[in-house]
Coordinates of C-alpha atoms in Angstrom, one line a residue:
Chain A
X1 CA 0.0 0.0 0.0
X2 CA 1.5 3.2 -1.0
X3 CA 2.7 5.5 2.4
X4 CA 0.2 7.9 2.0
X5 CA -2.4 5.9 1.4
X6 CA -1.7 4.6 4.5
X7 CA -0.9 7.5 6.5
X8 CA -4.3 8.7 6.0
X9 CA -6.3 5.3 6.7
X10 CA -3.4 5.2 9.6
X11 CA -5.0 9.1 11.2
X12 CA -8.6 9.1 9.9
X13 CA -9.4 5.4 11.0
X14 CA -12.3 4.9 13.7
X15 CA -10.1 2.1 15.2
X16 CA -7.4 3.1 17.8
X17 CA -3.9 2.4 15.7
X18 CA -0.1 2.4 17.0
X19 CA 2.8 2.4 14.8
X20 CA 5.5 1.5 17.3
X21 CA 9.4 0.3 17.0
X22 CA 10.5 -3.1 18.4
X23 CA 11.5 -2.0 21.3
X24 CA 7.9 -0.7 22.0
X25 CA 8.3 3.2 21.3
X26 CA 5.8 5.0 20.1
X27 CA 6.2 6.3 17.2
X28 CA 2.7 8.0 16.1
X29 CA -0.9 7.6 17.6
X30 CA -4.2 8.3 15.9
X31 CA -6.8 10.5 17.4
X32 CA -8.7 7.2 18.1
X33 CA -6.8 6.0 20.7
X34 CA -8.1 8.8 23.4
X35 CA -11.0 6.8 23.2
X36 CA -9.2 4.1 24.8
X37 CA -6.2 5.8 26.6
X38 CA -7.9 9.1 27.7
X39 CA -5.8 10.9 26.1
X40 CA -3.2 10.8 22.4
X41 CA 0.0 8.7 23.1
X42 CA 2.9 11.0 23.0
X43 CA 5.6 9.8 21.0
X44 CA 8.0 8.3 22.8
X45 CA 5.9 7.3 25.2
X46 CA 6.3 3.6 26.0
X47 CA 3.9 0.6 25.4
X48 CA 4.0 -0.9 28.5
X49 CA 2.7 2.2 29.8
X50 CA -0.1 2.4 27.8
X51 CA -0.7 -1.7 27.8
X52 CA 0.4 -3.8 31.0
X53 CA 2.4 -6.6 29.8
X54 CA 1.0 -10.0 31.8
X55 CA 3.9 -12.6 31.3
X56 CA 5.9 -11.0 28.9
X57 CA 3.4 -12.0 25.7
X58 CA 2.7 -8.7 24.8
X59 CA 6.8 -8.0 24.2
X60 CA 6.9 -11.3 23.0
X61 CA 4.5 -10.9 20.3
X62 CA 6.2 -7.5 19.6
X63 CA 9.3 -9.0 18.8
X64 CA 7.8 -11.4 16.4
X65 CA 5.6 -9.1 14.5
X66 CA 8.6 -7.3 14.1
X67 CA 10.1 -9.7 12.1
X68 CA 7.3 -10.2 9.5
X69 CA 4.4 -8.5 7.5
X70 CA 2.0 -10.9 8.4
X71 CA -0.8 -10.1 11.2
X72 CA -0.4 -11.8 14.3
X73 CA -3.0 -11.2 17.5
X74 CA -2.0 -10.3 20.5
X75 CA -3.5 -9.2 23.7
X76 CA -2.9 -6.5 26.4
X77 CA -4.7 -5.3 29.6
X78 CA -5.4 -1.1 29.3
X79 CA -3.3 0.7 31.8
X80 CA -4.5 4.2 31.5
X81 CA -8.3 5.9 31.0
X82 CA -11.6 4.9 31.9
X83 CA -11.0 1.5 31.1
X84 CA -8.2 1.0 32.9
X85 CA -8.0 -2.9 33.9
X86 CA -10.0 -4.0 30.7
X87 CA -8.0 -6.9 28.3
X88 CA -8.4 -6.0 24.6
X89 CA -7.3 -7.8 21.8
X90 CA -4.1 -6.5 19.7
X91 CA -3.5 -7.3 15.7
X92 CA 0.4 -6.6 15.1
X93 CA 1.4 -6.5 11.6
X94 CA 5.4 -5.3 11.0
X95 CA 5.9 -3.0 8.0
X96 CA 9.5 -2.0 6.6
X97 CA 10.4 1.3 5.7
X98 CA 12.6 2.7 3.3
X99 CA 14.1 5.5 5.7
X100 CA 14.2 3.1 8.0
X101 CA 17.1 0.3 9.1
X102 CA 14.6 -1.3 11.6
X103 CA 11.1 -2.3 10.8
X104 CA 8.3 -1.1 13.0
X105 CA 5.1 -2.4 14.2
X106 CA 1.4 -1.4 13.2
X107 CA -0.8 -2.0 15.9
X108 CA -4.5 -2.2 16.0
X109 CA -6.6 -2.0 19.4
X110 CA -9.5 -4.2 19.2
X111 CA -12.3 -2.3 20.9
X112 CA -15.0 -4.0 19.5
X113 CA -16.7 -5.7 22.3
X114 CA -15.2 -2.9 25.0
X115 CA -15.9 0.0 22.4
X116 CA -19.8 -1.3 22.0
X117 CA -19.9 -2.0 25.6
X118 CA -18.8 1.7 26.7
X119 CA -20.8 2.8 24.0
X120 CA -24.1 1.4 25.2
X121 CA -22.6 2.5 29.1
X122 CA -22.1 6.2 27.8
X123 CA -25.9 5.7 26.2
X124 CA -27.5 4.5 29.4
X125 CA -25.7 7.8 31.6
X126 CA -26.7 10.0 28.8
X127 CA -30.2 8.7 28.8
X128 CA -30.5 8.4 32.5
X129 CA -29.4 11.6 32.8
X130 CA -31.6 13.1 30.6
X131 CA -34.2 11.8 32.3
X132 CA -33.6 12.5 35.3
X133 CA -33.3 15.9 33.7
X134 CA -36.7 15.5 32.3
X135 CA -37.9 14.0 35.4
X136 CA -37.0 17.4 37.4
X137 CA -39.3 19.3 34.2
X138 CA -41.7 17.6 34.7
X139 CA -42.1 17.8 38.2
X140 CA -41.6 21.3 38.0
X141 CA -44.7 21.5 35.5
X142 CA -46.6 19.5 37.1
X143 CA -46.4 22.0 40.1
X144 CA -46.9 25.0 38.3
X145 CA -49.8 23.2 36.6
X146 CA -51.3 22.6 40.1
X147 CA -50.8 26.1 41.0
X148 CA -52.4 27.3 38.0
X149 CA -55.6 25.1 38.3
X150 CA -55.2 26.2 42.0
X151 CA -55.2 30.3 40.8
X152 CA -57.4 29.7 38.1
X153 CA -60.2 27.9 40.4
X154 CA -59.9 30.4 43.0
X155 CA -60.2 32.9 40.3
X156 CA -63.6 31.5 38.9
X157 CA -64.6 31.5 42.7
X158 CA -64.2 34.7 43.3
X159 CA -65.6 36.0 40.1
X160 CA -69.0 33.8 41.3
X161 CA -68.8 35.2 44.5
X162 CA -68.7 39.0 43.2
X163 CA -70.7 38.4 40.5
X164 CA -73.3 37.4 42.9
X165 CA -72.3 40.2 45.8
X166 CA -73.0 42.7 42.3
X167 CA -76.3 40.9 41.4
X168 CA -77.5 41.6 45.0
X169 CA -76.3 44.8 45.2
X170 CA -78.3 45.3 42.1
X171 CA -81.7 43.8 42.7
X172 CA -81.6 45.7 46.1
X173 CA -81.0 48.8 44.4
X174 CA -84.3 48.1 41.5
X175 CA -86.6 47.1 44.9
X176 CA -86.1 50.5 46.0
X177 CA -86.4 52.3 43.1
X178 CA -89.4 54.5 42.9
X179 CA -89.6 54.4 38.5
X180 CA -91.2 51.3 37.2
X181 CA -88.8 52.0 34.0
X182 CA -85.2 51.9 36.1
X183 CA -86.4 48.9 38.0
X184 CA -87.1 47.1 34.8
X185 CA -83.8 48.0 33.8
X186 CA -82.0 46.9 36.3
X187 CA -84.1 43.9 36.7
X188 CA -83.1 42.9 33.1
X189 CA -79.3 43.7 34.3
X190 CA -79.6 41.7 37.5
X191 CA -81.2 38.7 35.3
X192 CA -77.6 38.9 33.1
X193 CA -75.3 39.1 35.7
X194 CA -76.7 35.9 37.6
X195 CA -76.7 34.1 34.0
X196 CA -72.9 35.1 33.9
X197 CA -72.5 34.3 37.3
X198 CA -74.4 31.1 36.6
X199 CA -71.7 29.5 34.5
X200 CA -69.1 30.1 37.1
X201 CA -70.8 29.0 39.8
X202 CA -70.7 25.5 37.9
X203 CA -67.2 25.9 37.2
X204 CA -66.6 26.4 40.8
X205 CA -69.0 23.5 41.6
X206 CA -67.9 21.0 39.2
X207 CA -64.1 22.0 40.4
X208 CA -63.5 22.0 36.3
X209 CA -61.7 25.2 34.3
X210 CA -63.1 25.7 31.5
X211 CA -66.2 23.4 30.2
X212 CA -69.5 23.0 31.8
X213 CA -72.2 20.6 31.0
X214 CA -74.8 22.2 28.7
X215 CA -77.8 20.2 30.2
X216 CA -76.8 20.8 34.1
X217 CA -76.0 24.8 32.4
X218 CA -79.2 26.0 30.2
X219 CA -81.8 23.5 32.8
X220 CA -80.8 25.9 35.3
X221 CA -81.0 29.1 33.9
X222 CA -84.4 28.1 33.0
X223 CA -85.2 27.0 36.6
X224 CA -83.6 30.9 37.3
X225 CA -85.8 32.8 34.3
X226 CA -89.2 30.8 35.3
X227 CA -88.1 31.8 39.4
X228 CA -87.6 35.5 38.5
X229 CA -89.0 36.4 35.1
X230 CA -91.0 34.3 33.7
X231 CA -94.8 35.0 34.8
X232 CA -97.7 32.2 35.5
X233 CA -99.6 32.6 32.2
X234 CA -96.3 31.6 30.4
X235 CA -94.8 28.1 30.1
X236 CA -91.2 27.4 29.3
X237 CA -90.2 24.2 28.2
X238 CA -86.4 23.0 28.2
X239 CA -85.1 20.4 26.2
X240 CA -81.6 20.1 26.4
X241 CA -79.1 17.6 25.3
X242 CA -76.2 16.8 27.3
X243 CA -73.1 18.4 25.8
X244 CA -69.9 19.8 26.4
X245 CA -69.6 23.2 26.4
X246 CA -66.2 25.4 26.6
X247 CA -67.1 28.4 29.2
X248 CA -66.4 31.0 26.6
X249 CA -69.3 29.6 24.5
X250 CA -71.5 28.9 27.7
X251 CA -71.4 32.3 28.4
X252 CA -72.6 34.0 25.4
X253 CA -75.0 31.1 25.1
X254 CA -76.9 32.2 28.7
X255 CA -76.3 35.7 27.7
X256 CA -77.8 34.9 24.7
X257 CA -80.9 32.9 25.7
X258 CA -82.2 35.0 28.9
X259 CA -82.4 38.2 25.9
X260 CA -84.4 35.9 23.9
X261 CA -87.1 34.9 26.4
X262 CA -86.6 38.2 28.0
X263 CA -87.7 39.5 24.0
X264 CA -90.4 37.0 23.8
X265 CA -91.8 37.8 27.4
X266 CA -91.6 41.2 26.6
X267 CA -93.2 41.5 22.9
X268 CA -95.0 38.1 22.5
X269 CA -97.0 37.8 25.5
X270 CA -98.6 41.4 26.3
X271 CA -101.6 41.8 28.2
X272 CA -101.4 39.2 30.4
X273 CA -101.8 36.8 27.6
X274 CA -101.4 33.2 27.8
X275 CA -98.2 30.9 26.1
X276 CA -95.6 28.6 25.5
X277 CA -92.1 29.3 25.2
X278 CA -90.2 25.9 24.1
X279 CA -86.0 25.6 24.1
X280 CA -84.3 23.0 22.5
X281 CA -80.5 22.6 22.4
X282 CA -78.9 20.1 20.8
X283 CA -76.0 18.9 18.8
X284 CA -76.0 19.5 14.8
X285 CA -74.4 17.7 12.8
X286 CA -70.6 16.2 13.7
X287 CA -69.0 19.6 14.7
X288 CA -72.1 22.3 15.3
X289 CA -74.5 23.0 17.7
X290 CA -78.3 24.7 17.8
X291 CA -80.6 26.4 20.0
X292 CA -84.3 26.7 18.9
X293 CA -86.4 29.4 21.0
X294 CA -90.4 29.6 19.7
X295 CA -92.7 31.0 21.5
X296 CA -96.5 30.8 20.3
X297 CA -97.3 34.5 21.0
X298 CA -98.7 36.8 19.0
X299 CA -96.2 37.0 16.6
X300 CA -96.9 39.0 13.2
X301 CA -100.2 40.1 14.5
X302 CA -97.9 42.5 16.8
X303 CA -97.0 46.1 15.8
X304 CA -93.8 45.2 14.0
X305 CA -91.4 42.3 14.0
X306 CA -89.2 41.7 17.7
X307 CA -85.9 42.6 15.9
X308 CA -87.1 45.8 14.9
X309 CA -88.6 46.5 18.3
X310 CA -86.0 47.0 20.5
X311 CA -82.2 47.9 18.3
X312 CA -80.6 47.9 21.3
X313 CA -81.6 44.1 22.1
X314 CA -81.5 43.5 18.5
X315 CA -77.4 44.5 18.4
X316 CA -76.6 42.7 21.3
X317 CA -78.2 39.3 20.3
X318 CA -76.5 39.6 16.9
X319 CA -73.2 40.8 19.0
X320 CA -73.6 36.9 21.1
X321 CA -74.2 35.3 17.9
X322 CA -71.2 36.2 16.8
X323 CA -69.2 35.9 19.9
X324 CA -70.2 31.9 19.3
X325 CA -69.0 32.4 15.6
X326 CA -72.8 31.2 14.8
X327 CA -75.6 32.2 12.6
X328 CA -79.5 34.1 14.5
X329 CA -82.5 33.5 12.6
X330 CA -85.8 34.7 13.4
X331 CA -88.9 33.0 11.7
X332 CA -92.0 35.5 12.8
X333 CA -95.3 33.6 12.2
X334 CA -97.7 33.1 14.5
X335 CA -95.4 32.9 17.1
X336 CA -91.6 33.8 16.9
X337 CA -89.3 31.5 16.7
X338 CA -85.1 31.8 17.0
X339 CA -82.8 29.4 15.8
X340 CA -78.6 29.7 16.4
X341 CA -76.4 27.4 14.5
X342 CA -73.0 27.7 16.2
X343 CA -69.4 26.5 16.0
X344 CA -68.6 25.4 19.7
X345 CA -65.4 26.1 20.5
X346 CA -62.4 23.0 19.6
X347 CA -62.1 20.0 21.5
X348 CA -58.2 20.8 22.5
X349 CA -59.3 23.9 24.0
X350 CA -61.0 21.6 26.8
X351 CA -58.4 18.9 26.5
X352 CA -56.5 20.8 29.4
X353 CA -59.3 20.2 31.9
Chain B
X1 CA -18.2 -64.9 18.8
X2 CA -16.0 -63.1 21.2
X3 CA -15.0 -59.1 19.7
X4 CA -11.8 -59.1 18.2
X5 CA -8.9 -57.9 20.8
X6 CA -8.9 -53.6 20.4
X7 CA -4.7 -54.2 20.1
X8 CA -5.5 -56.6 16.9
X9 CA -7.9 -54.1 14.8
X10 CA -6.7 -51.9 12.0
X11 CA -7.0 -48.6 13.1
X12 CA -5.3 -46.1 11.7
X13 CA -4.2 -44.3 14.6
X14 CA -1.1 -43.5 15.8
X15 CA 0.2 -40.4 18.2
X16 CA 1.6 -38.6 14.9
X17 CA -1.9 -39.5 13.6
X18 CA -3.7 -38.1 16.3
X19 CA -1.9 -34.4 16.7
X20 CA -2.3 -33.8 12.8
X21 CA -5.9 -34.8 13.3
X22 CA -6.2 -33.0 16.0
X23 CA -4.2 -29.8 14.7
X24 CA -6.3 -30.1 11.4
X25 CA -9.6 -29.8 13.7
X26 CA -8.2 -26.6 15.4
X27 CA -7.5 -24.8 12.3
X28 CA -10.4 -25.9 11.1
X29 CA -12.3 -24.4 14.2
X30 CA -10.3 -21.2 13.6
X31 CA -11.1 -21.0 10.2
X32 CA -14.8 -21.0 10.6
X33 CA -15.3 -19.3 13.7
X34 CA -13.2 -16.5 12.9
X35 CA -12.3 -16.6 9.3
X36 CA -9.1 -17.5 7.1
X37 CA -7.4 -13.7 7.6
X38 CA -7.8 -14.3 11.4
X39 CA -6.5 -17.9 11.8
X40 CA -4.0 -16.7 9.7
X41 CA -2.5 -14.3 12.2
X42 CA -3.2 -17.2 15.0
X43 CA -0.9 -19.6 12.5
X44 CA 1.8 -16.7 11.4
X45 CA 2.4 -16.4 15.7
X46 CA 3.3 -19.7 16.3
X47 CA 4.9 -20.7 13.2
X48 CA 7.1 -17.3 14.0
X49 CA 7.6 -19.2 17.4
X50 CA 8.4 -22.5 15.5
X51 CA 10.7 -20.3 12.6
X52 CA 12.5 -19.1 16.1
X53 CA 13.1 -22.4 17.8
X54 CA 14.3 -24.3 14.4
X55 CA 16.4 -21.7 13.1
X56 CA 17.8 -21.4 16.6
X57 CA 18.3 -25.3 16.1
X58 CA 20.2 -25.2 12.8
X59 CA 22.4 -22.4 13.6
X60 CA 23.6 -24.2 17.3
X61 CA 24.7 -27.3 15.2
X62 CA 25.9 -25.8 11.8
X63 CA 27.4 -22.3 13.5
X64 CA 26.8 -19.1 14.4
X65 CA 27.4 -17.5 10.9
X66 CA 25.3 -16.9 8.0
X67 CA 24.4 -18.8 5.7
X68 CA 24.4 -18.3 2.3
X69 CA 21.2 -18.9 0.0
X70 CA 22.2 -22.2 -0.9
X71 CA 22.8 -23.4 2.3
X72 CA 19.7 -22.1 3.5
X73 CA 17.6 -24.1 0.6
X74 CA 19.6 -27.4 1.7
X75 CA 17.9 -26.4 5.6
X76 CA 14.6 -25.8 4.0
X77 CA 14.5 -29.5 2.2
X78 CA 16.5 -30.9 5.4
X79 CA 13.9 -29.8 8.1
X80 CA 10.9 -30.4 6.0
X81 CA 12.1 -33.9 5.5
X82 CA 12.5 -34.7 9.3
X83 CA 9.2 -33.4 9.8
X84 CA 7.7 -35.5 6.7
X85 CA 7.9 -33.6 4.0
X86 CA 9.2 -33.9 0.2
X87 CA 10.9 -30.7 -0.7
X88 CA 13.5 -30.4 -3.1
X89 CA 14.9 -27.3 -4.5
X90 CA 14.1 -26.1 -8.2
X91 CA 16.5 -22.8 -8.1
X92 CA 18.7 -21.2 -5.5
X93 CA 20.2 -17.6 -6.3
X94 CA 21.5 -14.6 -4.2
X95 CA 17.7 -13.3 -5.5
X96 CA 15.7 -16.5 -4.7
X97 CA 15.1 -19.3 -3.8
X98 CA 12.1 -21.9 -5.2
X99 CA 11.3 -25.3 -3.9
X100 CA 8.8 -27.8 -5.3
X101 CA 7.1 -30.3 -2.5
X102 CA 5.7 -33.6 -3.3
X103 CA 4.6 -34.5 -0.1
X104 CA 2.9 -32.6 2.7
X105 CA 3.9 -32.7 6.4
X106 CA 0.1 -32.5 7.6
X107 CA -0.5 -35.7 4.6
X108 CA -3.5 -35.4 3.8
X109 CA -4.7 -33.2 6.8
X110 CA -3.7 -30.1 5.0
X111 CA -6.4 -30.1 2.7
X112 CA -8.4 -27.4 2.9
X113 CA -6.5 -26.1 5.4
X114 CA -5.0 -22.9 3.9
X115 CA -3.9 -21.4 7.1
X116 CA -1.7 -24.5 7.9
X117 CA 0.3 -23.3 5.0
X118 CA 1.4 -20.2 6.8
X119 CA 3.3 -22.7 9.2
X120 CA 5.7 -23.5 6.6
X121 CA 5.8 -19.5 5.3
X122 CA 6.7 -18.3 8.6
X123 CA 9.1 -20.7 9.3
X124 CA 10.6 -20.7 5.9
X125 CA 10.8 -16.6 6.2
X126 CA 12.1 -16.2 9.7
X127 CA 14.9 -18.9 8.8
X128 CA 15.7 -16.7 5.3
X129 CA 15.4 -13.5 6.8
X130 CA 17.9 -14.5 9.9
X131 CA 20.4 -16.0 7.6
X132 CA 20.0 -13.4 4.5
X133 CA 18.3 -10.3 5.8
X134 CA 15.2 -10.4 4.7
X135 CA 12.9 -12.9 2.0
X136 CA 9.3 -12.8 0.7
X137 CA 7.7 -15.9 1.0
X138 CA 5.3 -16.4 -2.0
X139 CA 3.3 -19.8 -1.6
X140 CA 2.5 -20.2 -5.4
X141 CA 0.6 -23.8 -5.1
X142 CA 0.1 -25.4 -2.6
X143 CA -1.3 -29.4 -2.0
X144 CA -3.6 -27.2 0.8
X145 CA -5.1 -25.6 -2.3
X146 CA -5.8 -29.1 -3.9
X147 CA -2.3 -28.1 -6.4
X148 CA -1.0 -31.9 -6.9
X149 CA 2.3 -30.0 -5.6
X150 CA 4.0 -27.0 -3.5
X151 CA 5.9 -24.3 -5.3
X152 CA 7.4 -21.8 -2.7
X153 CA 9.1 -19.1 -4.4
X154 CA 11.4 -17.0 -1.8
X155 CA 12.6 -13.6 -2.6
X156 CA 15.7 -12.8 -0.9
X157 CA 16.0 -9.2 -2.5
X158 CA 13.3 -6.4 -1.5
X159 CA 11.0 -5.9 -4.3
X160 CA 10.7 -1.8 -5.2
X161 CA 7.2 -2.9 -5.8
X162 CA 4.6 -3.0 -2.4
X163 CA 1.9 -4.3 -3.6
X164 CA 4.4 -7.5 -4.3
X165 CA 2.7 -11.2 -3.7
X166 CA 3.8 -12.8 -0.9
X167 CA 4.5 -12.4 3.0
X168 CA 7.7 -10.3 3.9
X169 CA 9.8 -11.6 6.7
X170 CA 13.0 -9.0 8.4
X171 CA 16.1 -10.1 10.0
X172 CA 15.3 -9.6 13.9
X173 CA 16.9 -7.1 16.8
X174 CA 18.7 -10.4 18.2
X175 CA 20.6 -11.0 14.7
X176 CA 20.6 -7.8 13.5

């Protein structure tokens, strides 16, 4: 093989290489052999230092692979690095130089088995490192996690509880009210607050974060409406399918429903006269929802449609319809009837809870 | 019947019998288990072991000097006869030396057996190389090989070519 050839297999290889003299000099070292040695044999340095010798074999074998360009294995117990103490196997081949009087020695370091062994050793520290590394993270997560259902919960707790300190400040303020007008006012403010506060207060009973059953949810702001709004001549129905509902969504959708049979109470059923409301909320479809609202008031026969009764109500309906990215239709007949087609909001958004 | 005496049957077994046999099963294992290259190196250190001790050997009995190439051919054919072998010299020069064999040391143990072959190489090389300073030892047929005989070709003279056939032996730090 031509020298420089050589010389570059000799430095580049992966496999720790000696070129040494017969008397077990070192004459050059690849960068290999720190893997083995801990650090690059200085040349000079001595064999034996690097390889303890048991019963002369090693200088034995040296002498012989001296005399002959044929390989010829060897073995020799590692004196220095991290593997101190570990028996390797040696393959000496001799090789004559031209510039040379005395032939000199190529040796290989067989770290096969030891090399794949440390390998996999240096793997499992790495990887037990890491995660025990990972371990820490996610114990540190996990806390702050628990602290921030912990602030988050106490949060929707005390929202409930001042939503309902304002609600009572409010109806106390409408009782005493002398003008029939600011009382009805307020009365319709009072009615929103509590449906607000009605969402959290299932939050905070449920001990959840975000999502709150739509059944348990819109049964009860019924139950609230027919307590405190809803008068004897009128009926309201619920039927309500058992969803899951992101609090964002539930929300709007109270806000939403108590202005719609507020509206109806308030144009359909004048006079004292007698009706039906009926709500139905189910699921539509794979990824929608919908809330039907009739009412079998008196419908066209009034003085104009409910939209265009009240712009006010009109503009924050449409405002709640859009805060649950959904479509409000009104079908006036002979009673009214609403009907919102909504996107509730993604799964993932609840996949925290 | 009674069973024929075991000291009267015809086996053909005898202690030179049973260390070829035996040797022939070893290199065998070697060759198999960790391939010809390998049990090469195994065969090159301990015939460089056996090279020593018979050169040692010849050079107590015929004197400490050198010998020249032709003596060193007559050692060749001389040890390889005492060991069972049928060499005989084709050509003997101050560049080479070339010996044909008829008959191999192993018999018929050797066959198939290439790494045997570096026995006689080795020891072959390390006796050339002592005597003349150095030889390449080319094993051109061999009876291993299934050749009906042995041609060993040993170059006494460094060839300017490396990539040269053949297994180069130097003179060691003791003669040297």
């Amino acid at each position: 093989m031509r020298k420089g050839m050589y010389q570059e297999l000799f430095f580049r290889s992966p496999t720790p290489c000696l070129v040494v003299d017969r008397d077990g000099r070192v004459v050059e070292a690849n960068a290999a052999c720190a893997r083995l040695f801990g650090m690059t044999p200085e040349k000079g340095s001595r064999l034996s230092d690097l390889l303890e010798d048991r019963g002369d074999r090693l200088a034995t074998d040296l002498a012989r692979a001296a005399g002959s360009d044929g390989q010829m294995p060897s073995a020799g117990t590692l004196a220095t690095g991290s593997l101190a103490g570990l028996r390797i196997r040696l393959s000496m081949r001799g090789m004559r130089l031209p510039d040379r009087d005395a032939p000199l020695v190529t040796i290989h370091l067989r770290e096969n088995e030891p090399g794949a062994f440390r390998a996999h050793t240096d793997l499992i520290r790495r990887l037990n490192g890491e995660l025990r590394r990972q371990r820490a993270l996610q114990d540190r997560l996990e806390t702050a996690l628990e602290r921030e259902k912990y602030l988050h919960g106490e949060l929707i707790h005390r929202i409930k509880n001042n939503l309902a300190l304002l609600s009572s400040l409010i109806r106390v303020r409408g009782r005493r009210h002398e003008d029939p007008e600011v009382r009805r006012v307020l009365e319709e403010v009072d009615l929103r607050t509590r449906s607000i506060a009605l969402v959290h207060d299932l939050l905070d009973r449920n001990q959840t974060l975000s999502v709150v059953n739509s059944e348990e949810l819109i049964t009860e702001l019924c139950a609230l409406m027919s307590r405190s709004l809803v008068p004897d001549s009128v009926e309201l129905h619920c039927d309500v399918e058992a969803l899951e509902l992101h609090n964002e969504d539930a929300t709007a959708l109270c806000l939403l429903i108590n202005e719609l049979v507020t509206n109806a109470l308030k144009h359909a059923f004048v006079d004292g006269r007698k009706g039906r409301i009926d709500l139905d909320f189910r699921r539509n479809g794979v990824e929608k929802m919908e809330l039907h609202i009739r009412d079998d008031g008196r419908g066209m026969q009034g003085d104009a449609p409910p939209m265009a009764q009240d712009g006010h109500g009109t503009g924050i309906l449409h405002a709640l319809a859009e805060q649950l990215r959904g479509e409000l239709i009104a079908d006036v007949d002979e009673g009214t009837a609403w009907r919102l087609i909504f996107h509730p909001r993604a799964p993932q958004d609840m996949a925290a809870e | 019947m009674g069973h024929l005496p075991p000291a009267e049957a015809s086996i053909d077994l005898t202690g030179d019998i049973f260390m070829r046999r035996m040797l022939r099963e070893l290199t065998g294992l070697l060759q198999d288990v960790v391939g010809l290259d390998e049990a090469e190196g195994y065969i090159n250190s301990v015939g460089a072991a056996m090279g020593e001790w018979i050169e040692s050997q010849y050079r107590a009995e015929m004197g400490a000097e050198d010998l020249d190439p032709e003596a060193v051919a007559a050692v060749f054919v001389d040890l390889k006869s005492r060991i069972g072998g049928d060499f005989y010299v084709v050509e003997v020069s101050q560049e080479r030396i070339v010996l044909g064999n008829r008959a191999c040391p192993f018999g018929d143990m050797a066959r198939g057996r290439d790494a045997l072959c570096m026995m006689t190489s080795n020891v072959f090389g390390r006796i050339a190389a002592e005597h003349l300073g150095y030889a390449r030892v080319e094993l051109q047929q061999t009876i291993a090989r299934d050749d009906r005989e042995c041609r060993i070709v040993v170059e006494l003279r460094p060839d300017a070519d490396e990539d040269a056939d053949g297994r180069e032996y130097y003179r060691s730090a003791r003669a040297g």
